[in-house]
Amino acid sequence: MVAIRNKDSYLGAFFRCLAARRGGKRALVAVMHKLVIAIWHVLHDHEPYRDLGADHFTRRDPERAMRRMLKEANSLSLTIRFEPIAS
């Protein structure tokens, strides 16, 4: 439960994403499954656990994140424009 309450972790983001589609109980079981797999890899490979971060899904597919934001804005009758940040 602590893993899914943390808003800055991959497991918390995974839970929220899955719970919206499948429900809280199934998402909790899926997070527990991911934890068991991660623990096995940590013990088997002797490597430290590296959290992917809460923004993992956004970094993996940024266009999908933009489409989702655009859809949410349109449902609120708002118009948004995406412009890249000049480095």
Coordinates of N, CA and C in Angstrom, one line a residue:
M1 N 0.8 -1.2 0.0 CA 0.0 0.0 0.0 C 0.9 1.3 0.0
V2 N 2.0 1.2 0.7 CA 2.9 2.4 0.7 C 3.4 2.7 -0.7
A3 N 3.7 1.6 -1.5 CA 4.2 1.8 -2.8 C 3.3 2.6 -3.7
I4 N 2.0 2.3 -3.6 CA 1.0 3.0 -4.5 C 0.6 4.4 -3.9
R5 N 0.9 4.6 -2.6 CA 0.5 6.0 -2.1 C 1.6 7.0 -2.4
N6 N 2.8 6.6 -2.8 CA 3.9 7.5 -3.1 C 3.6 8.0 -4.5
K7 N 3.4 9.3 -4.6 CA 3.0 9.9 -5.9 C 4.2 10.1 -6.9
D8 N 5.5 9.9 -6.3 CA 6.6 10.1 -7.2 C 7.3 8.8 -7.5
S9 N 6.6 7.7 -7.5 CA 7.2 6.4 -7.8 C 6.5 5.8 -9.1
Y10 N 7.3 4.9 -9.7 CA 6.7 4.2 -10.9 C 5.5 3.3 -10.5
L11 N 5.6 2.7 -9.3 CA 4.5 1.8 -8.9 C 3.3 2.6 -8.6
G12 N 3.4 3.8 -8.0 CA 2.2 4.6 -7.8 C 1.6 5.1 -9.1
A13 N 2.4 5.4 -10.1 CA 1.9 5.8 -11.4 C 1.3 4.7 -12.1
F14 N 1.9 3.5 -12.0 CA 1.3 2.3 -12.6 C 0.0 1.9 -12.0
F15 N -0.1 2.0 -10.7 CA -1.4 1.7 -10.0 C -2.5 2.7 -10.5
R16 N -2.2 4.0 -10.5 CA -3.2 4.9 -10.9 C -3.7 4.7 -12.4
C17 N -2.7 4.4 -13.3 CA -3.0 4.2 -14.7 C -3.9 2.9 -14.8
L18 N -3.5 1.9 -14.1 CA -4.3 0.6 -14.2 C -5.6 0.7 -13.5
A19 N -5.7 1.3 -12.4 CA -6.9 1.4 -11.6 C -8.0 2.2 -12.3
A20 N -7.6 3.1 -13.2 CA -8.6 3.8 -14.0 C -9.3 2.9 -15.0
R21 N -8.6 1.9 -15.5 CA -9.1 1.0 -16.5 C -9.7 -0.2 -15.9
R22 N -9.0 -0.8 -14.9 CA -9.4 -2.2 -14.4 C -10.0 -2.2 -13.0
G23 N -9.8 -1.1 -12.3 CA -10.4 -1.1 -10.9 C -9.2 -1.2 -9.9
G24 N -9.5 -0.8 -8.7 CA -8.5 -0.7 -7.7 C -8.0 -2.0 -7.2
K25 N -8.8 -3.0 -7.0 CA -8.4 -4.3 -6.5 C -7.5 -5.0 -7.5
R26 N -7.8 -5.0 -8.7 CA -7.0 -5.7 -9.8 C -5.7 -5.0 -9.9
A27 N -5.7 -3.6 -9.8 CA -4.5 -2.8 -10.0 C -3.6 -3.1 -8.8
L28 N -4.1 -3.3 -7.6 CA -3.3 -3.6 -6.4 C -2.6 -4.9 -6.6
V29 N -3.3 -5.9 -7.1 CA -2.7 -7.2 -7.3 C -1.6 -7.1 -8.4
A30 N -1.9 -6.3 -9.4 CA -0.8 -6.2 -10.5 C 0.4 -5.5 -9.9
V31 N 0.2 -4.5 -9.0 CA 1.4 -3.8 -8.4 C 2.1 -4.8 -7.5
M32 N 1.4 -5.6 -6.8 CA 2.1 -6.6 -5.9 C 2.9 -7.6 -6.8
H33 N 2.3 -8.0 -7.9 CA 3.0 -8.9 -8.8 C 4.3 -8.2 -9.3
K34 N 4.2 -6.9 -9.7 CA 5.4 -6.2 -10.1 C 6.5 -6.1 -9.0
L35 N 6.0 -6.0 -7.8 CA 6.9 -5.9 -6.6 C 7.6 -7.3 -6.4
V36 N 6.9 -8.3 -6.6 CA 7.5 -9.7 -6.4 C 8.6 -9.9 -7.5
I37 N 8.3 -9.5 -8.7 CA 9.2 -9.7 -9.8 C 10.5 -8.8 -9.5
A38 N 10.3 -7.6 -9.1 CA 11.4 -6.7 -8.8 C 12.3 -7.2 -7.7
I39 N 11.6 -7.7 -6.6 CA 12.4 -8.3 -5.5 C 13.2 -9.5 -6.0
W40 N 12.6 -10.4 -6.8 CA 13.3 -11.5 -7.3 C 14.5 -11.1 -8.1
H41 N 14.4 -10.1 -8.9 CA 15.5 -9.6 -9.7 C 16.6 -9.0 -8.8
V42 N 16.2 -8.3 -7.8 CA 17.2 -7.7 -6.9 C 18.0 -8.8 -6.2
L43 N 17.3 -9.8 -5.7 CA 17.9 -10.9 -5.0 C 18.8 -11.8 -5.9
H44 N 18.3 -12.1 -7.1 CA 18.9 -13.0 -8.0 C 20.1 -12.3 -8.7
D45 N 20.0 -11.1 -9.1 CA 21.1 -10.4 -9.9 C 22.0 -9.6 -9.0
H46 N 21.7 -9.4 -7.7 CA 22.5 -8.6 -6.8 C 22.6 -7.2 -7.3
E47 N 21.6 -6.6 -7.9 CA 21.6 -5.3 -8.4 C 20.7 -4.4 -7.5
P48 N 21.0 -3.2 -7.3 CA 20.0 -2.3 -6.5 C 18.8 -2.0 -7.3
Y49 N 17.7 -1.8 -6.6 CA 16.4 -1.4 -7.2 C 16.5 0.0 -7.7
R50 N 16.1 0.2 -9.0 CA 16.1 1.5 -9.6 C 14.6 1.8 -10.0
D51 N 14.1 2.8 -9.3 CA 12.7 3.2 -9.6 C 12.7 4.0 -11.0
L52 N 11.8 3.7 -11.8 CA 11.7 4.3 -13.1 C 11.1 5.7 -13.0
G53 N 10.5 6.1 -12.0 CA 9.9 7.4 -11.8 C 8.5 7.5 -12.2
A54 N 7.8 8.5 -11.6 CA 6.4 8.7 -11.9 C 6.1 9.1 -13.3
D55 N 7.1 9.8 -14.0 CA 6.9 10.3 -15.3 C 7.4 9.2 -16.4
H56 N 7.5 8.0 -16.0 CA 8.0 7.0 -16.9 C 7.1 6.8 -18.1
F57 N 5.8 6.8 -17.9 CA 4.9 6.6 -19.0 C 4.8 7.8 -19.9
T58 N 5.0 9.0 -19.4 CA 5.1 10.2 -20.2 C 6.4 10.3 -21.0
R59 N 7.5 9.9 -20.5 CA 8.7 9.8 -21.2 C 8.7 8.7 -22.3
R60 N 8.0 7.6 -22.0 CA 8.0 6.5 -23.0 C 7.2 6.9 -24.2
D61 N 6.1 7.6 -24.1 CA 5.3 8.0 -25.2 C 4.7 9.4 -25.0
P62 N 5.5 10.4 -25.3 CA 5.1 11.8 -25.1 C 3.9 12.2 -25.9
E63 N 3.8 11.7 -27.1 CA 2.6 12.0 -28.0 C 1.3 11.6 -27.4
R64 N 1.3 10.4 -26.7 CA 0.1 9.9 -26.1 C -0.3 10.8 -24.9
A65 N 0.8 11.3 -24.2 CA 0.5 12.2 -23.1 C -0.1 13.5 -23.6
M66 N 0.4 14.0 -24.7 CA -0.2 15.2 -25.3 C -1.7 15.0 -25.7
R67 N -1.9 13.8 -26.4 CA -3.3 13.5 -26.8 C -4.2 13.5 -25.6
R68 N -3.8 12.9 -24.5 CA -4.6 12.8 -23.3 C -4.9 14.1 -22.7
M69 N -3.9 15.0 -22.6 CA -4.1 16.4 -22.1 C -5.0 17.1 -23.0
L70 N -4.9 17.0 -24.3 CA -5.8 17.7 -25.2 C -7.2 17.2 -25.1
K71 N -7.4 15.9 -24.9 CA -8.7 15.4 -24.7 C -9.4 15.9 -23.4
E72 N -8.6 16.0 -22.3 CA -9.1 16.5 -21.1 C -9.4 18.0 -21.2
A73 N -8.6 18.7 -21.9 CA -8.9 20.2 -22.1 C -10.1 20.4 -22.9
N74 N -10.3 19.6 -23.9 CA -11.5 19.7 -24.8 C -12.8 19.3 -24.0
S75 N -12.7 18.4 -23.1 CA -13.9 18.0 -22.3 C -14.2 19.1 -21.4
L76 N -13.3 20.0 -21.0 CA -13.5 21.2 -20.2 C -13.8 22.4 -21.0
S77 N -14.0 22.3 -22.3 CA -14.2 23.4 -23.3 C -13.1 24.4 -23.3
L78 N -11.9 23.9 -23.2 CA -10.7 24.7 -23.3 C -9.9 24.4 -24.6
T79 N -9.1 25.3 -25.0 CA -8.2 25.1 -26.2 C -6.8 25.3 -25.7
I80 N -5.9 24.3 -26.0 CA -4.5 24.4 -25.6 C -3.7 24.3 -26.9
R81 N -2.5 24.9 -26.8 CA -1.5 24.8 -27.9 C -0.2 24.3 -27.3
F82 N 0.4 23.3 -27.9 CA 1.7 22.8 -27.4 C 2.8 23.4 -28.3
E83 N 3.8 24.0 -27.6 CA 5.0 24.6 -28.3 C 6.2 24.0 -27.6
P84 N 7.2 23.6 -28.4 CA 8.4 23.1 -27.7 C 9.2 24.2 -27.0
I85 N 9.8 23.8 -25.9 CA 10.6 24.8 -25.1 C 12.0 25.0 -25.8
A86 N 12.3 26.2 -26.1 CA 13.6 26.6 -26.7 C 14.7 26.3 -25.7
S87 N 15.7 25.5 -26.1 CA 16.8 25.3 -25.2 C 17.9 26.2 -25.3

